XYZ file of C-alpha atoms in Angstrom:
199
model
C -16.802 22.954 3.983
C -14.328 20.787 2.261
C -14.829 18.369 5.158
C -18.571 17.862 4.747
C -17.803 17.271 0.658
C -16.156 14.931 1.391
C -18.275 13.223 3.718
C -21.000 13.131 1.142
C -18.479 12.073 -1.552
C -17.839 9.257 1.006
C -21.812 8.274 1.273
C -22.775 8.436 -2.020
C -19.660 5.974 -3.028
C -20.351 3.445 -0.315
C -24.463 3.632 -1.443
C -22.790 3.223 -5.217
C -20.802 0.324 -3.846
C -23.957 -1.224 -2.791
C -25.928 -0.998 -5.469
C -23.378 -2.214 -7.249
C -22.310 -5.452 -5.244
C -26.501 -6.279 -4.905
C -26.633 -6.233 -8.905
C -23.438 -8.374 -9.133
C -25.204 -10.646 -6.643
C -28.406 -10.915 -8.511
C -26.917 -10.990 -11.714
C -24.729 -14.009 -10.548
C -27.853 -15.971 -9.044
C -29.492 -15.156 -12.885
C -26.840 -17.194 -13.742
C -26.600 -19.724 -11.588
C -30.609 -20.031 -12.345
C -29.869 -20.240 -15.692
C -27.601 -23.054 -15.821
C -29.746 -25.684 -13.004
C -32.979 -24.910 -15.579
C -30.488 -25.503 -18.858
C -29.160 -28.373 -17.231
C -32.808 -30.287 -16.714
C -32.923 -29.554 -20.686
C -30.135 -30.591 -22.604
C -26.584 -32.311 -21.846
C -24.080 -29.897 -20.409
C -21.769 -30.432 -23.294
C -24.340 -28.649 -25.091
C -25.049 -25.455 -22.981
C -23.213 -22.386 -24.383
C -22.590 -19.147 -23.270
C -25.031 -17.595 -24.951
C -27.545 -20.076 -23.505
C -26.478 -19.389 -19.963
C -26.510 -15.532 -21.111
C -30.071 -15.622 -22.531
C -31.401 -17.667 -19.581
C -30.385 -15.396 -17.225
C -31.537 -12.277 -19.676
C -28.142 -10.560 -20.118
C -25.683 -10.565 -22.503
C -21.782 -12.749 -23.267
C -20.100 -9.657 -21.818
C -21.987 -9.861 -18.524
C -21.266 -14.426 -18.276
C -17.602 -13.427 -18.719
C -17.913 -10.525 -15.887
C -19.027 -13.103 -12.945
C -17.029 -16.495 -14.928
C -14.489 -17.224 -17.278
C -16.652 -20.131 -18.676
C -19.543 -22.835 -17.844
C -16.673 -24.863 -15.745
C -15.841 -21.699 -13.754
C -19.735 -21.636 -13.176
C -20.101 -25.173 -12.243
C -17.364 -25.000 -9.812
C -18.717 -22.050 -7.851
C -22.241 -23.814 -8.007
C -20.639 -26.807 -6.618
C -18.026 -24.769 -3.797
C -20.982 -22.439 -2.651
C -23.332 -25.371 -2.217
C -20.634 -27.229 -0.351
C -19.758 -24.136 2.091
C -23.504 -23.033 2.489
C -24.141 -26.783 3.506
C -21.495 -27.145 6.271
C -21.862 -23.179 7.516
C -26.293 -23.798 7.939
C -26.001 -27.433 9.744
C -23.341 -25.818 11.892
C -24.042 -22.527 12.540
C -20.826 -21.032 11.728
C -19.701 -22.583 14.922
C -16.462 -24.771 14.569
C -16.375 -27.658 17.248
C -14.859 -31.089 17.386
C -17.263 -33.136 19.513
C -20.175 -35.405 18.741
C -22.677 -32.931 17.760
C -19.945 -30.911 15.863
C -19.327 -34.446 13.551
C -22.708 -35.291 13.453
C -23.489 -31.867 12.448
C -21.017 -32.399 9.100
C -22.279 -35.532 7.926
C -25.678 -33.880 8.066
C -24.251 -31.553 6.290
C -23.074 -33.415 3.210
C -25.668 -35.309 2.843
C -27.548 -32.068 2.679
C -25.037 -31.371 0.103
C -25.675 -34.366 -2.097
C -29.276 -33.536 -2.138
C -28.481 -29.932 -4.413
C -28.637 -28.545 -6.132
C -32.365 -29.662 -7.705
C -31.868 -31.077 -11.258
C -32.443 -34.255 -12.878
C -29.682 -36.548 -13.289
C -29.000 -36.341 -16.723
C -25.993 -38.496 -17.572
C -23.670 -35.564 -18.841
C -24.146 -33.694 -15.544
C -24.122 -36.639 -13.394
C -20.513 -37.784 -15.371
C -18.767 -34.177 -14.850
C -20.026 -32.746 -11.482
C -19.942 -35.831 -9.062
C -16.040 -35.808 -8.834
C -16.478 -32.459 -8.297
C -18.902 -32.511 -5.582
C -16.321 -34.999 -3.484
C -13.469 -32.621 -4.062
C -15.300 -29.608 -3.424
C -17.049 -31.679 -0.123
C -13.896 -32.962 1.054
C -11.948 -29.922 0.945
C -14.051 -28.121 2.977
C -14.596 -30.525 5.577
C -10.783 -30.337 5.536
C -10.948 -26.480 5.735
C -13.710 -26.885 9.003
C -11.287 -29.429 10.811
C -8.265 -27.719 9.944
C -9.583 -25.323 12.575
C -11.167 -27.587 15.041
C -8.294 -30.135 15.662
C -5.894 -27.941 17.264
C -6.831 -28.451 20.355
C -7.311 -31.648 19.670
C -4.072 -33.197 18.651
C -0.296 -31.524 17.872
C 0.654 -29.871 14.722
C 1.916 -32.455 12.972
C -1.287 -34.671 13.256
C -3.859 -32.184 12.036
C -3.183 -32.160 8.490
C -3.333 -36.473 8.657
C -6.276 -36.483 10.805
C -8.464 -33.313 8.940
C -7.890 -35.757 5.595
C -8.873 -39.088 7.278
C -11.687 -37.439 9.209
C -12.846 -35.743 6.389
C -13.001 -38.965 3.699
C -14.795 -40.329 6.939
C -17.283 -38.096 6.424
C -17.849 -37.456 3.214
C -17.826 -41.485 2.347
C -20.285 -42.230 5.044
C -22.993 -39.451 3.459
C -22.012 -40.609 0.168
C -23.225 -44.290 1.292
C -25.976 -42.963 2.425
C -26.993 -40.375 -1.193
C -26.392 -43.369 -3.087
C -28.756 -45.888 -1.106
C -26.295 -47.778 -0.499
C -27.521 -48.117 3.137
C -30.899 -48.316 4.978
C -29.937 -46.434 7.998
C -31.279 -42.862 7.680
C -28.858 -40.175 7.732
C -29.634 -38.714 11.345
C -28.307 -42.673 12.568
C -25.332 -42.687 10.248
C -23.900 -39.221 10.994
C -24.322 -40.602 15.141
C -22.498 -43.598 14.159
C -19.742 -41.976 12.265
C -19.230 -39.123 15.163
C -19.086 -41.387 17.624
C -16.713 -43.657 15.600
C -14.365 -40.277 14.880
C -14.295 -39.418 18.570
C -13.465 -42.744 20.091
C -10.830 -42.809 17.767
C -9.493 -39.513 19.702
C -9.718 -41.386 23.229
């Protein structure tokens, strides 16, 4: 008897874990809603806490359960963008060939391209160092674990930095206009530039 108690215990805590982690996920993306339409509205110096807490309709107690504060916000915006960019264009798959680069620079300029607000100077001034760190580090983080096989220990680290500035400053060329070649050409270009440097 005590068995099958238990059992249920069991059930009903992982269906209250759930629950629980769906409303933390919800609640977050409130938030995260919040802050793009605040952002198209006023400077971000400007944006408080309880603006961020009565966009997304709950209250200071809630912000400070999900962030410590509007930077904390911003740089989770700006990671998970980065992440979700490099995970859709590749499919979770981690490869080092010419699709595999091409794949990345797609990727970041995909990247540069979110999230949708108007570039209001404030923004603009404090996020787009952000957006190359966050960018860079994890195209590091995706060739960290495609080079092995590639080159020896010792290179990796060297060549997962290089690679990735290689990257991320060819689709930053290419969000700035600073080019006419679409972004499909420039992310052949670059991969085949990356892997002839391998030969």
């Amino acid at each position: 008897m005590s068995s099958w108690v238990e059992y249920a215990n069991e059930e009903v805590n992982e269906v209250g874990t759930k629950v629980r982690n769906l409303r933390m996920t919800r609640t977050k993306q409130s938030l995260i809603d919040a802050f793009i339409k605040l952002v198209n509205e006023k400077d971000f110096e400007q944006i408080t806490i309880a603006d961020l807490a009565e966009g997304a309709q709950v209250n200071r107690a809630t912000f400070y359960a999900h962030f410590n504060d509007k930077y904390e916000l911003l740089d989770y915006l700006v990671g998970d963008t980065a992440s979700t960019a490099i995970v859709n264009r590749t499919k979770g798959e981690v490869e080092f060939n010419e699709e595999g680069i091409t794949q990345l620079v797609l990727a970041i300029c995909d990247f540069y391209q979110q999230p949708d607000v108007d570039c209001r100077r404030s923004y603009i001034t404090l996020v787009v160092p952000q957006l190359k760190d966050k960018a860079i580090s994890e195209l590091k983080a995706y060739l960290l674990k495609a080079l092995p096989s590639h080159c020896s220990a010792d290179e990796i680290v060297l060549y997962s930095a290089l690679i990735a500035q290689m990257i991320h400053e060819s689709a930053s060329q290419w969000a700035s206009g600073n080019t006419a070649l679409d972004k499909e050409d420039i992310a052949k270009k670059v991969a085949l530039l990356v892997l002839h440097g391998f030969q």
